[in-house]
Tab-separated table of C-alpha atoms in Angstrom:
chain	number	residue	atom	x	y	z
Y	1	MET	CA	6.320	17.123	0.210
Y	2	ARG	CA	8.287	14.873	-2.631
Y	3	LEU	CA	10.313	11.878	-1.818
Y	4	ARG	CA	13.675	12.718	-3.608
Y	5	VAL	CA	15.863	9.168	-5.050
Y	6	ARG	CA	18.610	8.813	-6.369
Y	7	PRO	CA	20.201	5.325	-7.496
Y	8	SER	CA	21.932	4.380	-4.670
Y	9	THR	CA	22.891	0.354	-4.065
Y	10	VAL	CA	21.695	-0.722	-0.691
Y	11	ARG	CA	23.354	-3.487	2.233
Y	12	GLY	CA	22.799	-4.672	5.662
Y	13	SER	CA	19.903	-5.958	7.463
Y	14	VAL	CA	17.463	-5.005	8.973
Y	15	ARG	CA	13.944	-5.830	11.280
Y	16	ALA	CA	10.348	-6.734	9.256
Y	17	PRO	CA	7.632	-4.634	10.962
Y	18	PRO	CA	4.921	-6.211	12.226
Y	19	SER	CA	2.148	-7.715	10.258
Y	20	LYS	CA	-1.379	-5.184	9.279
Y	21	SER	CA	-3.217	-7.780	8.365
Y	22	TYR	CA	-2.780	-9.691	12.211
Y	23	THR	CA	-3.061	-6.880	13.910
Y	24	HIS	CA	-6.276	-5.877	12.220
Y	25	ARG	CA	-7.478	-9.488	13.191
Y	26	ALA	CA	-5.835	-9.765	16.644
Y	27	LEU	CA	-7.459	-5.988	17.650
Y	28	LEU	CA	-11.107	-6.993	16.365
Y	29	LEU	CA	-10.740	-11.050	17.583
Y	30	ALA	CA	-9.112	-8.990	21.900
Y	31	ALA	CA	-12.136	-6.837	22.077
Y	32	LEU	CA	-14.836	-9.928	20.486
Y	33	SER	CA	-13.219	-12.008	23.632
Y	34	GLY	CA	-13.944	-8.891	25.479
Y	35	GLY	CA	-10.013	-9.787	27.568
Y	36	PRO	CA	-7.962	-7.831	29.131
Y	37	CYS	CA	-5.311	-8.927	26.006
Y	38	ARG	CA	-2.516	-8.836	25.534
Y	39	VAL	CA	-1.100	-8.387	21.257
Y	40	GLY	CA	2.575	-7.876	21.965
Y	41	ARG	CA	4.231	-5.594	18.673
Y	42	PRO	CA	1.705	-4.775	17.126
Y	43	LEU	CA	2.175	-2.757	13.519
Y	44	LEU	CA	0.747	1.383	14.347
Y	45	SER	CA	0.128	2.528	10.981
Y	46	GLU	CA	-2.637	4.597	9.706
Y	47	ASP	CA	-4.459	1.551	8.977
Y	48	THR	CA	-4.279	0.155	11.980
Y	49	GLU	CA	-5.261	2.588	14.153
Y	50	ALA	CA	-8.136	3.058	11.872
Y	51	THR	CA	-8.815	0.026	13.192
Y	52	LEU	CA	-7.999	0.697	16.550
Y	53	ALA	CA	-10.784	3.598	16.953
Y	54	GLY	CA	-13.306	1.676	15.502
Y	55	ILE	CA	-12.942	-0.704	18.528
Y	56	GLU	CA	-12.238	1.976	21.230
Y	57	ALA	CA	-15.737	3.118	19.661
Y	58	LEU	CA	-17.532	0.553	19.990
Y	59	GLY	CA	-16.582	0.080	23.529
Y	60	ALA	CA	-13.347	-1.487	24.062
Y	61	CYS	CA	-10.930	-0.067	26.454
Y	62	VAL	CA	-6.917	0.148	24.924
Y	63	ASP	CA	-4.251	0.679	27.078
Y	64	ARG	CA	-0.715	1.672	25.497
Y	65	LEU	CA	1.653	-0.342	25.975
Y	66	LYS	CA	5.441	-0.502	25.997
Y	67	ASP	CA	5.741	-3.902	24.255
Y	68	GLY	CA	1.722	-3.660	22.791
Y	69	LEU	CA	-1.281	-2.877	23.737
Y	70	ARG	CA	-3.660	-4.523	26.200
Y	71	VAL	CA	-6.954	-4.949	25.203
Y	72	GLU	CA	-10.585	-5.284	27.011
Y	73	CYS	CA	-13.449	-4.640	26.514
Y	74	ASP	CA	-16.747	-5.493	29.024
Y	75	ALA	CA	-19.876	-5.884	26.017
Y	76	LEU	CA	-19.567	-4.386	22.658
Y	77	ARG	CA	-22.183	-1.022	21.915
Y	78	VAL	CA	-24.061	0.293	18.944
Y	79	PRO	CA	-21.195	3.719	18.531
Y	80	SER	CA	-22.309	6.714	19.444
Y	81	ARG	CA	-20.911	8.602	15.476
Y	82	GLU	CA	-19.340	7.219	12.862
Y	83	ILE	CA	-16.830	4.997	12.291
Y	84	ASP	CA	-13.927	6.394	10.413
Y	85	ALA	CA	-11.559	3.626	8.263
Y	86	ARG	CA	-9.556	6.345	6.916
Y	87	ASN	CA	-7.872	4.935	4.736
Y	88	SER	CA	-8.105	1.547	4.867
Y	89	GLY	CA	-10.523	-0.837	3.334
Y	90	THR	CA	-9.505	-4.290	5.840
Y	91	THR	CA	-10.929	-2.076	8.360
Y	92	LEU	CA	-13.742	-0.544	6.887
Y	93	ARG	CA	-15.427	-4.489	6.227
Y	94	LEU	CA	-14.605	-6.268	9.141
Y	95	LEU	CA	-16.191	-4.092	10.738
Y	96	THR	CA	-19.274	-3.525	9.053
Y	97	GLY	CA	-19.760	-7.684	9.766
Y	98	VAL	CA	-18.381	-6.577	13.619
Y	99	VAL	CA	-21.362	-3.671	13.765
Y	100	ALA	CA	-24.209	-6.583	12.480
Y	101	LEU	CA	-23.681	-7.914	15.457
Y	102	LEU	CA	-25.299	-5.280	17.364
Y	103	PRO	CA	-29.108	-4.306	18.376
Y	104	GLY	CA	-28.791	-0.791	16.676
Y	105	ALA	CA	-27.020	1.136	13.776
Y	106	ALA	CA	-24.173	2.169	13.144
Y	107	VAL	CA	-22.653	4.939	9.698
Y	108	LEU	CA	-18.778	3.301	9.030
Y	109	THR	CA	-17.027	5.625	6.381
Y	110	GLY	CA	-13.663	6.601	5.160
Y	111	ASP	CA	-12.347	8.930	3.010
Y	112	GLU	CA	-12.553	10.345	-0.714
Y	113	SER	CA	-10.379	6.801	-2.202
Y	114	LEU	CA	-12.266	4.822	0.675
Y	115	ARG	CA	-15.695	5.714	-0.736
Y	116	ARG	CA	-14.649	4.545	-4.064
Y	117	ARG	CA	-14.263	0.647	-3.188
Y	118	PRO	CA	-17.046	-1.896	-3.379
Y	119	MET	CA	-19.191	-2.652	-0.456
Y	120	GLY	CA	-22.510	-4.395	-2.142
Y	121	PRO	CA	-21.622	-8.001	-1.725
Y	122	LEU	CA	-20.461	-7.534	1.893
Y	123	LEU	CA	-24.514	-6.006	2.502
Y	124	GLU	CA	-26.068	-8.419	0.700
Y	125	ALA	CA	-24.387	-10.439	2.760
Y	126	LEU	CA	-25.010	-9.232	6.241
Y	127	ARG	CA	-29.131	-8.636	4.791
Y	128	ALA	CA	-29.271	-12.465	4.544
Y	129	LEU	CA	-27.901	-12.901	7.744
Y	130	GLY	CA	-30.804	-10.885	9.491
Y	131	ALA	CA	-29.376	-7.053	9.405
Y	132	ARG	CA	-30.207	-4.862	8.220
Y	133	ALA	CA	-27.289	-2.846	5.362
Y	134	ARG	CA	-26.923	-0.606	2.929
Y	135	ALA	CA	-24.726	2.658	1.105
Y	136	LEU	CA	-24.960	5.310	2.210
Y	137	GLY	CA	-22.486	6.283	-1.347
Y	138	PRO	CA	-23.471	5.330	-5.131
Y	139	GLU	CA	-23.027	1.915	-6.357
Y	140	GLY	CA	-23.475	0.547	-3.707
Y	141	ARG	CA	-19.884	2.478	-1.911
Y	142	PRO	CA	-19.225	4.148	1.401
Y	143	PRO	CA	-21.176	5.545	3.861
Y	144	VAL	CA	-22.352	2.487	4.991
Y	145	GLU	CA	-25.014	2.019	7.662
Y	146	VAL	CA	-25.966	-1.888	9.404
Y	147	ALA	CA	-28.068	-2.757	12.385
Y	148	GLY	CA	-27.967	-5.629	13.290
Y	149	PRO	CA	-28.637	-8.247	15.402
Y	150	MET	CA	-27.893	-10.708	12.784
Y	151	ARG	CA	-29.220	-14.493	13.023
Y	152	GLY	CA	-27.460	-15.787	10.529
Y	153	GLY	CA	-28.146	-18.368	7.668
Y	154	ARG	CA	-27.242	-19.388	4.150
Y	155	VAL	CA	-25.322	-17.003	1.606
Y	156	ALA	CA	-23.309	-16.400	-1.346
Y	157	LEU	CA	-20.642	-14.492	-1.150
Y	158	PRO	CA	-18.422	-13.584	-4.633
Y	159	GLY	CA	-14.787	-14.410	-3.943
Y	160	SER	CA	-12.860	-11.844	-7.492
Y	161	VAL	CA	-13.776	-8.897	-5.919
Y	162	SER	CA	-12.181	-8.617	-2.091
Y	163	SER	CA	-11.176	-11.875	0.272
Y	164	GLN	CA	-12.281	-8.790	3.061
Y	165	PHE	CA	-15.805	-9.496	2.335
Y	166	LEU	CA	-15.317	-13.380	3.946
Y	167	SER	CA	-13.114	-12.630	6.309
Y	168	SER	CA	-15.646	-9.758	8.130
Y	169	LEU	CA	-18.266	-13.199	8.078
Y	170	LEU	CA	-15.490	-15.391	9.193
Y	171	LEU	CA	-15.202	-13.314	12.070
Y	172	ALA	CA	-17.201	-12.192	13.106
Y	173	CYS	CA	-20.591	-14.856	12.268
Y	174	PRO	CA	-19.376	-17.167	15.501
Y	175	LEU	CA	-20.936	-14.458	17.748
Y	176	ALA	CA	-24.450	-15.197	16.089
Y	177	PRO	CA	-26.961	-17.178	17.106
Y	178	GLU	CA	-27.419	-19.521	14.710
Y	179	ALA	CA	-25.565	-21.220	12.243
Y	180	THR	CA	-23.899	-19.410	9.009
Y	181	ASP	CA	-23.559	-21.518	5.772
Y	182	VAL	CA	-21.355	-19.062	2.883
Y	183	HIS	CA	-20.408	-21.006	-0.396
Y	184	VAL	CA	-18.465	-19.075	-2.364
Y	185	THR	CA	-18.358	-17.954	-5.803
Y	186	PRO	CA	-14.731	-19.594	-7.546
Y	187	PRO	CA	-11.578	-18.088	-8.050
Y	188	VAL	CA	-11.644	-17.040	-4.460
Y	189	VAL	CA	-8.821	-13.716	-4.658
Y	190	SER	CA	-6.062	-13.461	-1.723
Y	191	GLU	CA	-6.761	-16.707	-0.860
Y	192	PRO	CA	-3.671	-16.664	1.809
Y	193	TYR	CA	-5.339	-14.002	3.720
Y	194	LEU	CA	-8.369	-15.664	3.893
Y	195	GLU	CA	-5.394	-18.134	6.047
Y	196	VAL	CA	-4.407	-15.966	8.027
Y	197	THR	CA	-7.924	-15.579	9.186
Y	198	ARG	CA	-9.430	-18.461	9.878
Y	199	TYR	CA	-6.214	-18.840	11.676
Y	200	MET	CA	-6.316	-16.584	14.199
Y	201	VAL	CA	-10.137	-17.559	14.885
Y	202	ARG	CA	-9.297	-20.418	15.938
Y	203	ARG	CA	-6.621	-18.918	18.342
Y	204	PHE	CA	-8.953	-17.236	19.730
Y	205	GLY	CA	-10.679	-20.609	20.294
Y	206	GLY	CA	-13.182	-20.140	17.605
Y	207	ALA	CA	-14.514	-22.812	15.133
Y	208	ILE	CA	-15.100	-22.342	11.065
Y	209	GLU	CA	-15.484	-26.150	9.040
Y	210	GLY	CA	-15.113	-25.703	5.574
Y	211	GLY	CA	-12.671	-24.993	2.481
Y	212	ALA	CA	-12.181	-22.107	0.683
Y	213	THR	CA	-15.614	-22.194	-0.901
Y	214	ASP	CA	-18.049	-24.034	1.304
Y	215	VAL	CA	-17.795	-22.190	4.818
Y	216	HIS	CA	-19.658	-23.362	7.889
Y	217	ILE	CA	-20.024	-21.476	11.101
Y	218	PRO	CA	-21.276	-23.281	13.831
Y	219	GLY	CA	-23.489	-20.196	15.549
Y	220	GLY	CA	-23.716	-19.409	19.301
Y	221	GLN	CA	-19.401	-19.331	19.978
Y	222	ARG	CA	-17.482	-17.318	22.390
Y	223	TYR	CA	-13.987	-15.780	22.187
Y	224	ALA	CA	-11.675	-16.817	24.119
Y	225	ALA	CA	-9.287	-14.183	25.885
Y	226	THR	CA	-6.436	-15.092	23.935
Y	227	ASP	CA	-2.709	-13.173	24.144
Y	228	VAL	CA	-1.002	-13.771	20.832
Y	229	GLU	CA	2.282	-11.598	19.515
Y	230	VAL	CA	1.903	-10.093	15.610
Y	231	PRO	CA	4.805	-11.817	13.718
Y	232	GLY	CA	6.935	-9.808	11.059
Y	233	ASP	CA	5.658	-8.939	7.123
Y	234	PHE	CA	6.361	-10.710	4.569
Y	235	SER	CA	4.339	-7.709	2.173
Y	236	SER	CA	6.358	-5.074	3.598
Y	237	ALA	CA	9.093	-6.974	3.970
Y	238	ALA	CA	9.382	-7.414	0.356
Y	239	PHE	CA	10.539	-3.629	-0.873
Y	240	PRO	CA	14.043	-4.019	0.620
Y	241	LEU	CA	14.375	-8.421	-0.292
Y	242	VAL	CA	13.520	-6.325	-4.027
Y	243	ALA	CA	16.233	-3.245	-3.725
Y	244	ALA	CA	18.652	-6.560	-2.636
Y	245	ALA	CA	17.741	-7.793	-5.499
Y	246	LEU	CA	17.442	-4.745	-8.143
Y	247	SER	CA	20.229	-2.533	-7.255
Y	248	GLY	CA	22.844	-5.894	-6.801
Y	249	GLY	CA	22.723	-5.026	-3.520
Y	250	ASP	CA	22.866	-7.896	-0.072
Y	251	VAL	CA	20.159	-7.265	2.346
Y	252	THR	CA	19.135	-9.186	5.261
Y	253	VAL	CA	15.484	-8.990	6.632
Y	254	THR	CA	15.236	-10.104	10.069
Y	255	GLY	CA	11.798	-11.334	11.974
Y	256	LEU	CA	9.925	-13.293	9.482
Y	257	ASP	CA	8.237	-16.989	10.393
Y	258	ALA	CA	7.789	-18.634	7.386
Y	259	SER	CA	6.135	-21.754	9.151
Y	260	LEU	CA	2.551	-19.094	9.751
Y	261	PRO	CA	-0.038	-17.859	7.415
Y	262	GLN	CA	0.333	-15.413	4.389
Y	263	GLY	CA	1.050	-15.753	1.331
Y	264	ASP	CA	3.042	-13.045	1.039
Y	265	ARG	CA	6.178	-15.175	1.729
Y	266	ARG	CA	5.836	-16.859	-1.438
Y	267	ILE	CA	8.339	-13.462	-2.081
Y	268	VAL	CA	10.564	-15.203	-1.874
Y	269	ASP	CA	9.834	-17.972	-4.039
Y	270	LEU	CA	9.442	-16.017	-6.597
Y	271	LEU	CA	12.987	-13.482	-6.288
Y	272	ARG	CA	14.601	-16.614	-6.255
Y	273	SER	CA	12.605	-18.405	-10.169
Y	274	PHE	CA	14.048	-13.914	-11.264
Y	275	GLY	CA	17.380	-15.258	-9.866
Y	276	ALA	CA	18.402	-13.224	-7.538
Y	277	ALA	CA	20.333	-15.318	-5.115
Y	278	VAL	CA	18.222	-16.611	-1.871
Y	279	LEU	CA	19.332	-17.289	1.722
Y	280	GLU	CA	16.331	-18.414	4.529
Y	281	THR	CA	17.594	-18.648	7.777
Y	282	PRO	CA	16.309	-19.619	11.141
Y	283	GLU	CA	17.447	-15.338	11.569
Y	284	GLY	CA	15.630	-13.913	8.431
Y	285	VAL	CA	15.599	-13.809	4.717
Y	286	ARG	CA	18.750	-13.029	2.514
Y	287	VAL	CA	19.298	-12.173	-0.561
Y	288	ARG	CA	21.295	-10.771	-3.085
Y	289	GLY	CA	21.872	-9.260	-6.577
Y	290	GLY	CA	21.525	-11.622	-9.536
Y	291	THR	CA	21.249	-11.773	-13.157
Y	292	LEU	CA	17.709	-11.412	-13.344
Y	293	HIS	CA	14.778	-13.590	-16.084
Y	294	ALA	CA	11.217	-12.749	-16.736
Y	295	ARG	CA	8.682	-15.108	-15.482
Y	296	THR	CA	4.864	-15.551	-15.323
Y	297	VAL	CA	3.731	-14.329	-11.756
Y	298	ASP	CA	0.074	-15.342	-11.383
Y	299	LEU	CA	-1.509	-12.758	-9.063
Y	300	GLY	CA	-4.829	-14.520	-7.775
Y	301	ALA	CA	-3.220	-15.063	-4.481
Y	302	THR	CA	-0.421	-12.278	-3.065
Y	303	PRO	CA	-2.006	-8.753	-4.579
Y	304	ASP	CA	0.346	-6.647	-2.602
Y	305	LEU	CA	3.426	-7.977	-4.533
Y	306	PHE	CA	2.872	-6.709	-7.499
Y	307	PRO	CA	3.559	-3.234	-8.034
Y	308	VAL	CA	6.939	-4.508	-6.636
Y	309	LEU	CA	7.383	-6.875	-9.221
Y	310	ALA	CA	6.142	-4.920	-11.576
Y	311	VAL	CA	9.528	-2.995	-11.241
Y	312	LEU	CA	12.181	-5.820	-10.161
Y	313	ALA	CA	10.769	-6.997	-13.931
Y	314	THR	CA	12.233	-3.996	-16.097
Y	315	GLN	CA	15.342	-5.898	-15.279
Y	316	ALA	CA	15.331	-8.858	-15.980
Y	317	GLU	CA	15.777	-10.538	-19.438
Y	318	GLY	CA	13.029	-11.137	-21.249
Y	319	GLU	CA	9.681	-10.876	-21.860
Y	320	SER	CA	7.441	-10.927	-17.635
Y	321	ARG	CA	3.842	-11.425	-17.549
Y	322	PHE	CA	1.785	-10.518	-14.416
Y	323	VAL	CA	-1.546	-12.546	-14.417
Y	324	ASN	CA	-5.292	-12.974	-12.468
Y	325	GLY	CA	-5.084	-9.657	-11.122
Y	326	ALA	CA	-7.680	-7.973	-12.064
Y	327	HIS	CA	-9.119	-7.280	-9.063
Y	328	LEU	CA	-6.083	-4.528	-8.249
Y	329	ARG	CA	-7.326	-2.228	-9.845
Y	330	LEU	CA	-10.130	-2.140	-6.629
Y	331	LYS	CA	-7.714	-1.053	-4.658
Y	332	GLU	CA	-6.268	2.408	-3.130
Y	333	SER	CA	-5.636	3.428	-6.753
Y	334	ASP	CA	-6.523	1.292	-9.632
Y	335	ARG	CA	-2.407	-0.026	-8.845
Y	336	ILE	CA	-2.431	-2.252	-12.609
Y	337	GLU	CA	-3.206	1.431	-14.746
Y	338	SER	CA	-0.728	4.259	-11.274
Y	339	THR	CA	2.005	0.373	-11.168
Y	340	VAL	CA	1.882	0.894	-16.082
Y	341	ALA	CA	2.056	4.594	-15.912
Y	342	PHE	CA	4.481	4.622	-13.489
Y	343	LEU	CA	7.340	2.455	-14.833
Y	344	ARG	CA	6.984	3.912	-18.470
Y	345	ALA	CA	7.294	7.916	-17.006
Y	346	MET	CA	10.683	5.956	-16.472
Y	347	ALA	CA	10.797	4.430	-19.555
Y	348	ALA	CA	9.863	0.888	-19.525
Y	349	ASP	CA	8.915	-1.541	-21.381
Y	350	VAL	CA	4.880	-1.608	-20.551
Y	351	GLN	CA	2.823	-2.453	-21.272
Y	352	ALA	CA	-0.865	-2.570	-19.141
Y	353	THR	CA	-3.726	-5.846	-19.464
Y	354	PRO	CA	-7.566	-6.302	-17.847
Y	355	ASP	CA	-5.867	-8.344	-14.928
Y	356	GLY	CA	-2.580	-7.602	-14.801
Y	357	CYS	CA	0.931	-6.360	-17.129
Y	358	VAL	CA	3.766	-7.523	-19.704
Y	359	VAL	CA	7.467	-6.225	-19.437
Y	360	ARG	CA	10.316	-6.417	-21.944
Y	361	GLY	CA	13.374	-6.545	-19.831
Y	362	PRO	CA	16.037	-5.419	-19.309
Y	363	THR	CA	15.271	-1.406	-19.535
Y	364	GLN	CA	17.788	1.324	-18.030
Y	365	LEU	CA	14.592	2.739	-15.982
Y	366	ARG	CA	15.508	7.466	-16.129
Y	367	ALA	CA	14.455	9.762	-13.111
Y	368	ALA	CA	11.092	11.057	-13.519
Y	369	HIS	CA	8.401	12.947	-11.208
Y	370	VAL	CA	5.836	9.965	-10.446
Y	371	ASP	CA	2.280	10.320	-8.907
Y	372	SER	CA	2.197	8.579	-6.472
Y	373	ARG	CA	-1.945	8.656	-7.009
Y	374	GLY	CA	-1.563	9.221	-2.464
Y	375	ASP	CA	-1.394	5.148	-2.563
Y	376	HIS	CA	1.270	3.467	-0.355
Y	377	ARG	CA	2.794	0.165	-2.373
Y	378	ILE	CA	3.155	2.834	-5.385
Y	379	LEU	CA	4.781	4.785	-3.348
Y	380	MET	CA	7.229	2.696	-2.026
Y	381	ALA	CA	7.190	0.772	-5.454
Y	382	ALA	CA	8.201	3.795	-6.338
Y	383	ALA	CA	10.934	4.432	-4.463
Y	384	VAL	CA	12.204	1.041	-4.325
Y	385	ALA	CA	12.869	1.565	-8.844
Y	386	GLY	CA	14.323	5.591	-7.919
Y	387	LEU	CA	17.086	3.359	-6.740
Y	388	ALA	CA	19.000	2.022	-10.461
Y	389	ALA	CA	17.104	4.708	-12.382
Y	390	GLU	CA	19.579	7.605	-14.022
Y	391	GLY	CA	20.020	10.548	-11.981
Y	392	PRO	CA	17.531	11.960	-8.710
Y	393	GLY	CA	13.430	11.132	-9.018
Y	394	LEU	CA	11.209	12.003	-7.091
Y	395	VAL	CA	7.883	10.742	-5.846
Y	396	THR	CA	4.881	12.491	-3.986
Y	397	ASP	CA	2.165	11.726	-1.579
Y	398	PRO	CA	5.987	10.728	0.525
Y	399	GLU	CA	3.908	10.451	3.975
Y	400	SER	CA	1.101	7.612	2.072
Y	401	HIS	CA	3.904	4.454	3.559
Y	402	ARG	CA	2.751	5.042	6.461
Y	403	VAL	CA	-0.803	3.155	6.503
Y	404	SER	CA	1.999	0.119	6.420
Y	405	TYR	CA	4.906	0.304	6.563
Y	406	PRO	CA	5.982	3.910	9.162
Y	407	THR	CA	9.429	2.678	9.247
Y	408	PHE	CA	10.086	3.437	5.512
Y	409	LEU	CA	11.943	5.636	5.510
Y	410	GLU	CA	14.130	4.973	8.141
Y	411	ASP	CA	15.253	1.039	6.930
Y	412	PHE	CA	15.856	1.873	3.634
Y	413	ARG	CA	17.489	5.153	4.709
Y	414	ALA	CA	20.059	1.855	7.050
Y	415	LEU	CA	20.337	-0.135	3.862
Y	416	GLY	CA	22.307	3.237	2.531
Y	417	ALA	CA	19.010	4.226	0.648
Y	418	ASP	CA	19.498	7.642	-0.564
Y	419	LEU	CA	16.255	9.237	-0.047
Y	420	GLU	CA	14.609	12.542	1.175
Y	421	VAL	CA	11.331	14.156	1.521
Y	422	ILE	CA	11.195	17.464	-0.440
Y	423	PRO	CA	8.780	20.384	0.274
């Protein structure tokens, strides 16, 4: 199957899909609290369904309601089977910390792509905290086997690989019997995701002290059952908003709350800095096309925006530089290489660098047959690029958007994009 994309201008209004990051954390904290908890308007995507299956394997009962989910868990238990995180690195890493609380061994695995992603630093940290943890794959990669219970203690983590390692400890260690002190070696990438974790832990009554590089987590805590409403996702909203700027369109995305921790809300300021016309209202964010100008973008805190912003840069006057994104090479695909490859196939003037790329524009994009590498963000970015290309283009793996943005095709068609899945 392939996605056929024809040149289109997008106009209209759509509601932002729920946040994947908040949904993962709400489900795990609901299970850890015992519940019952209502999780309102969760994202039900392939990644979050993996987390749902994971907490059910650990003993949680999940009822699907008309307006959300009800999660209850009398007591976490050692799973009777492997936990399959599918393609979700967040599921794998956050659940690894959770199962380290349990008095028994559990194996966590995932699909071929996930089994290439690093786990060594987290496993080493869990061993230092008293758990038994080892990688069953080569070079510290999944599957992983973890046996607890961890007790707490002092541990160091590198901050340059993934914020999910620290998020895993922030979620699990409050329930360890002893306090945990974590030193994170700078630079700390994707730091806004850590703010989401801290915010959600506080919502469920947990306490975390310290800053980005030195964290103190008191032990012996209990989470309080809490109902939560999942906010709209700026990461997903970036695709229709960039599409408007790219195609000379006019799109409003509603349901976005800029007051909550969410790093990718930076898309609003970035679009404005590139020259798009941006209007923020209580109802949402409106973007219209404008004359685009090149700029330098630091990817350290917001790596998920890279593929679609690189597309935007192809239509900006001058040389755009994307920097501080070396951790993008450890995502579902090597997102630097994947992004540069599909943009070159579409005739863009782009060059990879170790931590990002350089894009020179504006360039008239040409339709091409793009390999998305099974990566949801590459698929969606390539589809957005196709809206501004000459002629119809094709993108592989058209269903991969279901990992994070299940309504991507429906939303873009509602905005006037000419997208069709074909054999």
